[in-house]
Amino acid sequence: MTVKLHTPEPFKGRLFSQDFPNTCKSQDKSRTETSLVINFRDPQCGTVDEGSGVYSNIIVVQHHPVIQRRGDKAIKLLCLFQAANQTVSDSFNFVIE
C-alpha cells in the first residue's frame, strides 16, 4: 500500500503507522507530497490480515514533528483484494533464425 498526503504547504510533520511509529514512517521531509509505503507482510509496519482478502493498517497524520495536537488524524486504511482463485495464462511466439 502507498499512502500519499498532498498539502498546500510543505509538510513538516510525521506520517506513520500507529502501532509502529519508529519503524514504519515517511522519509519525506518538507514537501507538498508526502508518501508512506507499507508492505503487506512487513512485520515492522503492522498490517493486519483480516481475512477474505482484506488488509488494514491505522496511519497517523501528525502535523508537528514531535507533538501530537488537535487536528492530527488517525485513519484506518483498508485494502481489498479479490481472494478467488484465478488462472492466468500467456503464450509466447519465438522466432529462431
Short mmCIF file of C-alpha atoms in Angstrom, two decimals:
data_model
loop_
_atom_site.label_atom_id
_atom_site.label_comp_id
_atom_site.label_asym_id
_atom_site.label_seq_id
_atom_site.Cartn_x
_atom_site.Cartn_y
_atom_site.Cartn_z
CA MET A 1 0.00 0.00 0.00
CA THR A 2 1.20 3.51 -0.70
CA VAL A 3 -0.28 6.41 1.23
CA LYS A 4 0.18 9.85 -0.34
CA LEU A 5 -0.55 13.05 1.54
CA HIS A 6 -0.88 16.23 -0.54
CA THR A 7 -0.64 19.55 1.30
CA PRO A 8 -0.69 23.14 0.01
CA GLU A 9 2.42 24.00 2.06
CA PRO A 10 5.45 21.77 2.70
CA PHE A 11 4.51 19.16 5.32
CA LYS A 12 6.82 19.28 8.33
CA GLY A 13 5.01 16.74 10.48
CA ARG A 14 5.01 12.94 10.55
CA LEU A 15 3.11 10.25 8.63
CA PHE A 16 3.41 6.83 10.30
CA SER A 17 1.78 3.54 11.30
CA GLN A 18 0.05 3.95 14.66
CA ASP A 19 1.43 0.68 16.06
CA PHE A 20 4.96 1.06 14.64
CA PRO A 21 5.80 4.81 14.68
CA ASN A 22 9.58 4.34 14.73
CA THR A 23 9.95 1.68 12.04
CA CYS A 24 7.09 2.47 9.65
CA LYS A 25 7.20 6.17 8.83
CA SER A 26 7.54 8.54 5.92
CA GLN A 27 11.01 9.62 4.94
CA ASP A 28 9.81 12.70 3.01
CA LYS A 29 10.73 15.99 4.63
CA SER A 30 9.24 19.42 3.88
CA ARG A 31 7.44 18.53 0.65
CA THR A 32 3.90 19.13 -0.55
CA GLU A 33 3.57 15.40 -1.34
CA THR A 34 4.45 13.01 1.46
CA SER A 35 4.41 9.24 0.86
CA LEU A 36 4.41 6.21 3.11
CA VAL A 37 4.97 2.78 1.54
CA ILE A 38 3.64 -0.16 3.55
CA ASN A 39 4.46 -3.73 2.54
CA PHE A 40 1.71 -6.20 3.41
CA ARG A 41 3.95 -8.77 5.07
CA ASP A 42 6.39 -6.36 6.73
CA PRO A 43 6.34 -7.04 10.49
CA GLN A 44 7.70 -3.53 11.13
CA CYS A 45 4.54 -1.89 9.76
CA GLY A 46 1.83 -3.97 11.42
CA THR A 47 -0.56 -4.51 8.52
CA VAL A 48 -3.35 -6.82 9.71
CA ASP A 49 -4.70 -9.61 7.51
CA GLU A 50 -8.41 -9.51 8.35
CA GLY A 51 -9.21 -12.46 6.07
CA SER A 52 -11.09 -12.76 2.78
CA GLY A 53 -8.56 -10.53 1.01
CA VAL A 54 -8.92 -7.57 3.40
CA TYR A 55 -5.79 -5.93 4.86
CA SER A 56 -5.80 -2.96 7.24
CA ASN A 57 -3.48 -0.52 8.97
CA ILE A 58 -4.00 2.63 11.02
CA ILE A 59 -1.99 5.59 9.75
CA VAL A 60 -1.41 8.78 11.76
CA VAL A 61 -1.06 12.22 10.16
CA GLN A 62 0.72 14.34 12.77
CA HIS A 63 1.23 17.97 11.76
CA HIS A 64 4.06 18.70 14.21
CA PRO A 65 7.28 16.62 14.05
CA VAL A 66 7.23 15.81 17.81
CA ILE A 67 3.94 16.82 19.48
CA GLN A 68 0.51 15.35 18.77
CA ARG A 69 -2.10 18.10 18.69
CA ARG A 70 -5.74 18.73 17.93
CA GLY A 71 -6.28 18.38 14.20
CA ASP A 72 -3.97 15.37 13.85
CA LYS A 73 -5.74 12.35 12.42
CA ALA A 74 -5.62 8.57 12.80
CA ILE A 75 -7.07 6.94 9.69
CA LYS A 76 -7.82 3.24 9.25
CA LEU A 77 -6.85 2.14 5.76
CA LEU A 78 -8.40 -0.90 4.14
CA CYS A 79 -7.01 -2.65 1.10
CA LEU A 80 -9.32 -5.14 -0.59
CA PHE A 81 -8.24 -7.98 -2.87
CA GLN A 82 -10.39 -10.47 -4.69
CA ALA A 83 -9.48 -13.68 -2.92
CA ALA A 84 -10.94 -16.08 -5.50
CA ASN A 85 -8.63 -18.45 -7.35
CA GLN A 86 -7.85 -17.32 -10.89
CA THR A 87 -5.95 -18.93 -13.73
CA VAL A 88 -3.58 -16.67 -15.63
CA SER A 89 -2.05 -17.83 -18.88
CA ASP A 90 0.02 -16.30 -21.62
CA SER A 91 1.64 -17.50 -24.83
CA PHE A 92 4.87 -16.52 -26.49
CA ASN A 93 6.00 -16.85 -30.10
CA PHE A 94 9.70 -17.28 -30.69
CA VAL A 95 11.46 -16.74 -33.98
CA ILE A 96 14.71 -18.68 -34.33
CA GLU A 97 16.97 -17.61 -37.16
#
